[in-house]
Coordinates of C-alpha atoms in Angstrom, one line a residue:
X1 CA 19.8 13.9 -30.4
X2 CA 16.5 14.8 -31.2
X3 CA 12.9 12.7 -30.8
X4 CA 11.2 12.5 -34.4
X5 CA 7.4 11.5 -34.7
X6 CA 6.6 8.8 -37.1
X7 CA 3.2 8.2 -38.8
X8 CA 1.9 6.0 -35.9
X9 CA 2.3 8.7 -33.6
X10 CA 5.4 7.4 -31.6
X11 CA 8.4 9.5 -30.9
X12 CA 11.7 7.7 -31.1
X13 CA 15.3 9.1 -30.2
X14 CA 17.6 9.5 -33.4
X15 CA 21.1 10.5 -33.9
X16 CA 21.9 12.9 -36.7
X17 CA 25.4 13.2 -37.9
X18 CA 26.2 15.2 -41.0
X19 CA 23.7 13.7 -43.5
X20 CA 23.1 10.5 -41.8
X21 CA 20.2 9.8 -39.8
X22 CA 20.0 6.9 -37.3
X23 CA 17.1 5.5 -35.0
X24 CA 17.6 4.4 -31.7
X25 CA 15.0 1.5 -31.1
X26 CA 11.3 1.5 -32.5
X27 CA 7.9 2.1 -31.6
X28 CA 7.5 -1.8 -31.7
X29 CA 10.4 -2.6 -29.6
X30 CA 9.4 -0.3 -26.8
X31 CA 5.9 -1.8 -27.0
X32 CA 7.3 -5.5 -26.9
X33 CA 9.6 -4.4 -23.9
X34 CA 6.6 -2.8 -22.0
X35 CA 4.6 -5.8 -22.4
X36 CA 7.3 -8.0 -21.2
X37 CA 8.0 -5.7 -18.3
X38 CA 4.3 -6.2 -17.4
X39 CA 4.3 -10.0 -17.7
X40 CA 7.1 -10.7 -15.6
X41 CA 6.2 -13.4 -12.9
X42 CA 5.4 -12.3 -9.2
X43 CA 5.6 -15.4 -7.8
X44 CA 8.0 -18.4 -9.3
X45 CA 6.7 -21.8 -9.8
X46 CA 9.0 -23.0 -6.6
X47 CA 6.9 -20.7 -4.6
X48 CA 9.7 -17.9 -4.2
X49 CA 8.6 -14.3 -4.8
X50 CA 10.3 -12.4 -7.5
X51 CA 10.7 -9.3 -5.3
X52 CA 13.7 -7.5 -4.8
X53 CA 14.0 -4.6 -2.2
X54 CA 16.1 -1.7 -2.3
X55 CA 17.2 1.5 -0.3
X56 CA 15.5 -0.2 3.0
X57 CA 15.7 2.6 5.9
X58 CA 16.9 1.0 8.8
X59 CA 17.6 -2.6 7.1
X60 CA 20.6 -3.5 9.4
X61 CA 18.9 -2.1 12.5
X62 CA 15.9 -4.1 11.9
X63 CA 18.0 -7.2 11.6
X64 CA 19.8 -6.9 14.6
X65 CA 16.8 -5.5 16.8
X66 CA 15.2 -9.0 15.7
X67 CA 18.4 -11.2 15.6
X68 CA 16.6 -14.5 16.5
X69 CA 14.3 -14.4 13.4
X70 CA 17.1 -13.2 11.6
X71 CA 19.1 -16.3 12.3
X72 CA 16.2 -18.4 11.9
X73 CA 15.5 -17.2 8.2
X74 CA 19.1 -17.0 6.9
X75 CA 20.6 -20.0 5.1
X76 CA 22.4 -22.9 6.8
X77 CA 26.2 -21.8 5.8
X78 CA 25.6 -18.4 7.0
X79 CA 24.4 -19.7 10.1
X80 CA 27.4 -21.9 10.6
X81 CA 29.8 -18.9 10.2
X82 CA 28.0 -16.8 12.8
X83 CA 27.7 -20.0 15.2
X84 CA 31.4 -20.6 14.7
X85 CA 32.5 -16.7 15.2
X86 CA 30.4 -16.3 18.3
X87 CA 32.6 -18.7 20.0
X88 CA 36.1 -17.8 18.5
X89 CA 35.4 -14.0 19.0
X90 CA 34.3 -14.4 22.7
X91 CA 37.4 -16.7 23.2
X92 CA 39.6 -13.9 21.6
X93 CA 38.1 -11.2 23.4
X94 CA 38.4 -12.8 27.0
X95 CA 41.9 -13.9 26.2
X96 CA 42.9 -10.5 25.3
X97 CA 41.4 -9.2 28.8
X98 CA 43.2 -11.7 30.6
X99 CA 46.6 -11.0 28.9
X100 CA 45.9 -7.4 29.5
X101 CA 45.5 -8.1 33.3
X102 CA 48.6 -10.1 33.2
X103 CA 50.6 -7.2 31.7
X104 CA 49.2 -4.8 34.1
X105 CA 50.1 -6.9 37.3
X106 CA 53.7 -7.7 35.7
X107 CA 53.0 -11.4 35.4
X108 CA 54.5 -11.6 32.0
X109 CA 57.9 -9.7 33.1
X110 CA 58.4 -11.0 36.7
X111 CA 61.1 -13.7 37.3
X112 CA 60.3 -13.6 41.2
X113 CA 58.8 -16.8 42.0
X114 CA 57.4 -15.2 45.2
X115 CA 55.0 -13.1 43.3
X116 CA 51.6 -14.7 43.0
X117 CA 50.2 -14.1 39.5
X118 CA 46.6 -13.3 38.6
X119 CA 46.4 -16.0 36.2
X120 CA 48.6 -19.1 36.8
X121 CA 51.1 -20.2 34.1
X122 CA 50.2 -17.5 31.6
X123 CA 53.1 -16.0 30.2
X124 CA 52.0 -15.1 26.7
X125 CA 49.0 -14.3 24.8
X126 CA 48.7 -17.7 23.6
X127 CA 48.4 -19.1 27.2
X128 CA 45.8 -16.3 27.9
X129 CA 43.9 -17.4 25.1
X130 CA 44.1 -21.1 25.9
X131 CA 43.1 -20.1 29.3
X132 CA 39.7 -18.4 28.2
X133 CA 39.2 -21.4 25.8
X134 CA 39.3 -23.8 29.0
X135 CA 37.0 -21.6 31.0
X136 CA 34.3 -21.0 28.4
X137 CA 34.0 -24.6 27.5
X138 CA 34.6 -25.9 31.2
X139 CA 37.4 -28.2 29.9
X140 CA 39.5 -27.6 32.8
X141 CA 42.8 -29.2 32.3
X142 CA 44.2 -28.0 35.7
X143 CA 47.4 -26.4 34.6
X144 CA 46.2 -22.7 34.3
X145 CA 43.9 -21.2 37.0
X146 CA 42.9 -17.9 38.5
X147 CA 44.5 -17.3 41.9
X148 CA 43.4 -14.8 44.5
X149 CA 45.6 -12.3 43.7
X150 CA 43.4 -10.2 41.3
X151 CA 39.7 -9.7 42.0
X152 CA 39.4 -8.3 38.3
X153 CA 40.4 -11.6 36.9
X154 CA 37.8 -13.5 38.8
X155 CA 35.1 -10.9 37.8
X156 CA 36.2 -11.7 34.3
X157 CA 35.9 -15.5 34.6
X158 CA 32.4 -14.8 35.9
X159 CA 31.4 -12.7 33.1
X160 CA 32.7 -15.1 30.6
X161 CA 30.8 -18.3 32.3
X162 CA 27.4 -16.2 32.1
X163 CA 28.2 -15.0 28.5
X164 CA 29.0 -18.7 27.5
X165 CA 25.9 -20.0 28.9
X166 CA 23.9 -17.0 26.9
X167 CA 25.8 -17.9 23.4
X168 CA 24.8 -21.5 24.0
X169 CA 21.2 -20.7 24.5
X170 CA 20.9 -18.3 21.7
X171 CA 22.7 -20.3 19.1
X172 CA 21.5 -23.9 19.9
X173 CA 17.8 -22.3 20.1
X174 CA 18.2 -20.6 16.9
X175 CA 19.3 -23.9 15.3
X176 CA 16.7 -26.1 16.7
X177 CA 14.0 -23.6 15.5
X178 CA 15.4 -23.4 12.2
X179 CA 15.4 -27.1 11.9
X180 CA 11.8 -27.3 13.3
X181 CA 10.4 -24.9 10.6
X182 CA 11.1 -27.8 8.1
X183 CA 10.8 -25.6 5.1
X184 CA 12.1 -28.9 3.0
X185 CA 8.7 -30.3 3.7
X186 CA 6.9 -27.9 1.8
X187 CA 9.0 -28.9 -1.5
X188 CA 7.3 -32.3 -1.2
X189 CA 3.7 -30.8 -1.8
X190 CA 3.5 -30.5 -5.5
X191 CA 1.3 -28.4 -7.7
X192 CA 0.4 -29.2 -11.2
X193 CA 2.6 -27.3 -13.9
X194 CA -0.5 -26.6 -15.9
X195 CA -3.9 -25.2 -14.9
X196 CA -7.0 -26.4 -17.0
X197 CA -10.5 -24.8 -18.1
X198 CA -13.0 -27.3 -19.1
X199 CA -16.7 -28.0 -18.5
X200 CA -17.7 -29.6 -15.1
X201 CA -21.5 -30.1 -14.6
X202 CA -22.2 -27.8 -17.6
X203 CA -20.4 -25.0 -16.0
X204 CA -17.0 -23.5 -17.0
X205 CA -14.1 -24.3 -14.1
X206 CA -10.6 -23.4 -13.6
X207 CA -8.8 -26.3 -12.2
X208 CA -5.5 -27.4 -10.8
X209 CA -4.1 -30.2 -9.1
X210 CA -2.0 -30.6 -5.5
X211 CA -0.4 -33.7 -4.3
X212 CA 1.5 -34.9 -1.5
X213 CA 3.9 -37.8 -2.1
X214 CA 5.1 -38.6 1.3
X215 CA 3.8 -41.5 3.3
X216 CA 3.2 -39.6 6.3
X217 CA 0.4 -36.9 5.2
X218 CA -0.5 -33.6 6.8
X219 CA -3.8 -33.3 9.4
X220 CA -5.6 -30.6 7.6
X221 CA -5.2 -27.9 5.0
X222 CA -7.0 -25.1 3.4
X223 CA -6.3 -23.7 -0.1
X224 CA -6.6 -20.4 -1.2
X225 CA -6.3 -18.6 -4.7
X226 CA -6.0 -14.8 -5.7
X227 CA -6.1 -13.4 -9.3
X228 CA -3.2 -10.6 -9.6
X229 CA -3.7 -8.2 -12.4
X230 CA -1.4 -5.4 -13.4
X231 CA -3.0 -2.1 -13.9
X232 CA -2.0 1.0 -15.4
X233 CA -3.1 4.4 -14.3
X234 CA -3.5 7.5 -16.6
X235 CA -0.1 8.8 -15.2
X236 CA 2.0 5.3 -16.5
X237 CA 2.1 4.2 -13.0
X238 CA 1.6 0.4 -12.5
X239 CA -0.5 -0.8 -9.6
X240 CA -1.5 -4.3 -8.6
X241 CA -5.1 -5.6 -8.1
X242 CA -5.7 -8.5 -6.2
X243 CA -9.4 -10.6 -6.5
X244 CA -10.1 -13.6 -4.6
X245 CA -11.1 -16.7 -6.3
X246 CA -14.0 -18.7 -4.7
X247 CA -13.3 -22.4 -4.5
X248 CA -15.9 -25.1 -4.5
X249 CA -13.0 -27.3 -2.3
X250 CA -11.0 -25.0 -0.2
X251 CA -10.7 -27.4 2.9
X252 CA -8.9 -30.6 1.8
X253 CA -7.2 -33.7 3.2
X254 CA -4.4 -34.3 1.0
X255 CA -4.2 -38.1 1.2
X256 CA -4.5 -38.5 -2.3
X257 CA -3.8 -35.9 -5.1
X258 CA -6.9 -33.3 -5.2
X259 CA -8.2 -31.3 -7.9
X260 CA -9.1 -27.9 -6.9
X261 CA -12.2 -26.4 -8.5
X262 CA -12.9 -22.8 -9.4
X263 CA -16.3 -22.3 -10.8
X264 CA -16.3 -19.4 -13.4
X265 CA -19.5 -17.5 -12.5
X266 CA -20.9 -13.8 -12.6
X267 CA -18.5 -13.2 -9.2
X268 CA -15.6 -14.6 -11.0
X269 CA -12.7 -12.2 -12.6
X270 CA -12.6 -14.6 -15.5
X271 CA -16.3 -14.5 -16.2
X272 CA -16.0 -12.6 -19.5
X273 CA -12.9 -14.1 -20.7
X274 CA -13.2 -16.3 -23.9
X275 CA -10.4 -18.6 -25.1
X276 CA -8.7 -16.0 -27.0
X277 CA -9.0 -13.1 -24.4
X278 CA -7.6 -15.5 -21.6
X279 CA -4.4 -16.2 -23.6
X280 CA -4.0 -12.4 -24.4
X281 CA -4.8 -11.1 -21.1
X282 CA -2.4 -10.0 -18.5
X283 CA -2.6 -11.7 -15.1
X284 CA -1.4 -14.1 -12.5
X285 CA -3.1 -16.4 -10.3
X286 CA -1.4 -16.9 -7.1
X287 CA -2.2 -20.2 -5.2
X288 CA -1.3 -21.0 -1.6
X289 CA -1.7 -24.3 0.5
X290 CA -1.5 -24.1 4.4
X291 CA -1.4 -27.1 6.1
X292 CA -0.5 -28.8 9.7
X293 CA 2.2 -31.5 9.5
X294 CA 1.3 -34.7 11.7
X295 CA 5.0 -35.5 12.4
X296 CA 5.6 -32.1 14.2
X297 CA 2.4 -30.1 14.4
X298 CA 3.7 -27.1 12.8
X299 CA 2.2 -25.2 10.0
X300 CA 3.6 -24.9 6.6
X301 CA 2.9 -23.1 3.5
X302 CA 3.4 -24.3 0.0
X303 CA 2.8 -21.6 -3.1
X304 CA 2.7 -21.7 -6.8
X305 CA 1.3 -19.4 -9.8
X306 CA -0.1 -19.8 -12.8
X307 CA -0.2 -17.4 -15.9
X308 CA -2.4 -17.3 -18.9
X309 CA 0.3 -19.4 -21.1
X310 CA 0.1 -22.2 -18.2
X311 CA -3.8 -22.4 -18.5
X312 CA -5.2 -25.2 -21.0
X313 CA -8.4 -24.4 -22.5
X314 CA -10.6 -27.5 -23.1
X315 CA -8.6 -30.0 -21.2
X316 CA -9.2 -32.0 -18.0
X317 CA -6.9 -34.1 -15.9
X318 CA -6.7 -37.8 -15.9
X319 CA -7.7 -40.1 -13.4
X320 CA -4.9 -40.7 -10.6
X321 CA -7.1 -42.9 -8.3
X322 CA -7.9 -46.4 -9.2
X323 CA -10.1 -48.6 -6.8
X324 CA -8.8 -52.2 -6.2
X325 CA -10.0 -55.0 -4.3
X326 CA -8.5 -54.2 -1.0
X327 CA -6.7 -50.9 -1.6
X328 CA -6.5 -47.5 -3.3
X329 CA -3.8 -47.2 -6.2
X330 CA -2.7 -43.8 -7.0
X331 CA -0.6 -43.4 -10.5
X332 CA 1.5 -40.6 -9.9
X333 CA 2.5 -40.9 -13.7
X334 CA -0.8 -39.3 -14.4
X335 CA -0.5 -36.4 -12.0
X336 CA 0.5 -34.0 -14.8
X337 CA -1.2 -35.6 -17.4
X338 CA -4.2 -34.0 -19.2
X339 CA -6.7 -34.9 -21.9
X340 CA -8.1 -32.6 -24.6
X341 CA -11.8 -32.7 -24.4
X342 CA -14.9 -30.3 -25.9
X343 CA -15.3 -26.9 -24.4
X344 CA -17.1 -24.1 -26.2
X345 CA -14.5 -21.2 -27.2
X346 CA -17.0 -18.6 -25.8
X347 CA -16.8 -17.1 -22.3
X348 CA -19.0 -18.3 -19.4
X349 CA -20.6 -15.1 -19.8
X350 CA -21.8 -15.8 -23.4
X351 CA -22.6 -19.4 -22.3
X352 CA -24.8 -18.4 -19.7
X353 CA -26.7 -16.0 -22.0
X354 CA -27.2 -18.7 -24.7
X355 CA -28.5 -21.0 -22.2
X356 CA -30.8 -18.4 -20.9
X357 CA -32.1 -17.6 -24.4
X358 CA -32.4 -21.3 -25.0
X359 CA -34.2 -21.8 -21.7
X360 CA -36.6 -19.1 -23.1
X361 CA -37.2 -20.6 -26.1
X362 CA -38.0 -23.8 -24.6
X363 CA -40.4 -22.3 -22.3
X364 CA -42.4 -20.2 -25.4
X365 CA -42.6 -23.5 -27.2
X366 CA -44.0 -25.4 -24.5
X367 CA -46.3 -22.7 -23.7
X368 CA -47.4 -22.7 -27.4
X369 CA -47.9 -26.4 -27.4
X370 CA -50.1 -26.3 -24.3
X371 CA -52.1 -23.6 -25.8
X372 CA -52.4 -25.7 -29.1
X373 CA -53.7 -28.8 -27.2
X374 CA -56.2 -26.9 -25.4
X375 CA -57.6 -25.5 -28.5
X376 CA -57.5 -28.9 -30.1
X377 CA -59.5 -30.2 -27.1
X378 CA -61.9 -27.4 -26.8
X379 CA -62.7 -27.8 -30.7
X380 CA -63.3 -31.6 -30.4
X381 CA -66.1 -30.9 -27.3
X382 CA -67.8 -28.3 -29.4
X383 CA -68.1 -30.8 -32.2
X384 CA -69.6 -33.4 -30.0
X385 CA -72.1 -31.0 -28.6
X386 CA -73.4 -30.0 -31.8
X387 CA -73.6 -33.5 -33.0
X388 CA -75.6 -34.4 -29.8
X389 CA -77.9 -31.2 -30.3
X390 CA -78.4 -32.3 -33.9
X391 CA -79.7 -35.7 -33.0
X392 CA -81.8 -34.5 -30.5
X393 CA -83.6 -32.0 -32.9
X394 CA -83.7 -34.8 -35.8
X395 CA -85.5 -38.0 -34.9
X396 CA -84.7 -41.2 -36.8
X397 CA -88.5 -41.8 -37.5
X398 CA -90.2 -38.8 -38.5
X399 CA -93.9 -38.6 -37.2
X400 CA -96.7 -37.1 -38.9
X401 CA -98.1 -34.5 -36.5
X402 CA -101.8 -33.3 -36.8
X403 CA -101.9 -30.1 -38.1
X404 CA -101.8 -27.1 -35.7
X405 CA -102.8 -23.7 -35.6
X406 CA -100.1 -21.0 -37.0
X407 CA -99.5 -19.6 -33.5
X408 CA -98.0 -23.0 -32.0
X409 CA -94.8 -22.3 -34.4
X410 CA -92.8 -19.9 -32.4
X411 CA -93.5 -21.8 -29.2
X412 CA -91.8 -24.9 -30.5
X413 CA -89.0 -23.2 -31.8
X414 CA -88.4 -21.6 -28.6
X415 CA -88.5 -25.0 -26.8
X416 CA -86.1 -26.5 -29.1
X417 CA -83.4 -23.5 -28.6
X418 CA -83.9 -24.1 -24.6
X419 CA -83.2 -27.7 -25.0
X420 CA -79.9 -27.1 -26.9
X421 CA -78.8 -24.6 -24.2
X422 CA -79.1 -27.0 -21.6
X423 CA -77.4 -29.7 -23.3
X424 CA -74.3 -27.3 -24.1
X425 CA -74.2 -26.2 -20.5
X426 CA -74.3 -29.9 -19.3
X427 CA -71.5 -30.6 -21.6

């Protein structure tokens, strides 16, 4: 087997048998597999994590040390098996102990009635097992009992009684704690299958819905969203980058379905993505909802996720809440429904830049309009001043003045100039 390089610079393994050359795979297939490997979900839609742990150091030791949490986390069928085995094995163990005590004392092989046995009416292992069962469950049929002959048998009865109390407390407590977790309650919290991107108050926003369809609602709840992006370093290793998404309504009371809104601003990791870039990008949005139930008062968590193919650009959710005369009506059929609306295909960054350019152009036009208005007003005032000065210099009825000497002409011109300047200053 050899590796051959094609024109695209990609190495592919080949098999050479005589004059036949066969390729194994192609660059396109490897690239496609790599993309598929990167796009695997981290969190499924039902909230379960797509994570598998392998070769854990001290796996069984950690489970045994924290046995109570292990019993609470395991499935009910495994819990039932452990519940049954804890009792059956304890009955068998102490039955074996009582049978060995009887064998050592000679109660099974002695026919003399004068010999007092350690456990009365125990003649076989079956009898010893029935005595152990009656002792631990406190049935007390009255046929088999411990005598004063053997102190060891009395001590075993005491130990079995104490152990039975411990098993009852432990197993029943774990079962009650498992029922109190109410994980089925989290399944009634529903996330919309799709998230949408659209304009809200002239801003790009990412939105999804959360609804609770039980008659008894939770006390309070908080929503959190994180963007998980897969990065590949220079050595080809995959790393995960988490970034929080700022929500406009993270504290909600989920009486009716609520649309959670994330505004795509300069602090958002989606700020530079347009419609095509969003569809081709490789990320996952993890959403969690932590709330307190009003029935039990315990905290619960519901989870879901959205990948790029589950984000609809230029859509909005339909209205589910309708106001009636005496009540509010919630139409659950419209919970998942969306309507296509107008939204630019550009990114939020490009939209903001265009708005800034438009605002600057508007301000420039306003300044030019104000400047032209001032120039027109000033020119109108200048024309009125000139007309007033002209009317002062040219009287309606000419008066014949007597002849004056030549030296008085400059004096009259100076007086007329002064009067013109005084009128313009008044205007």
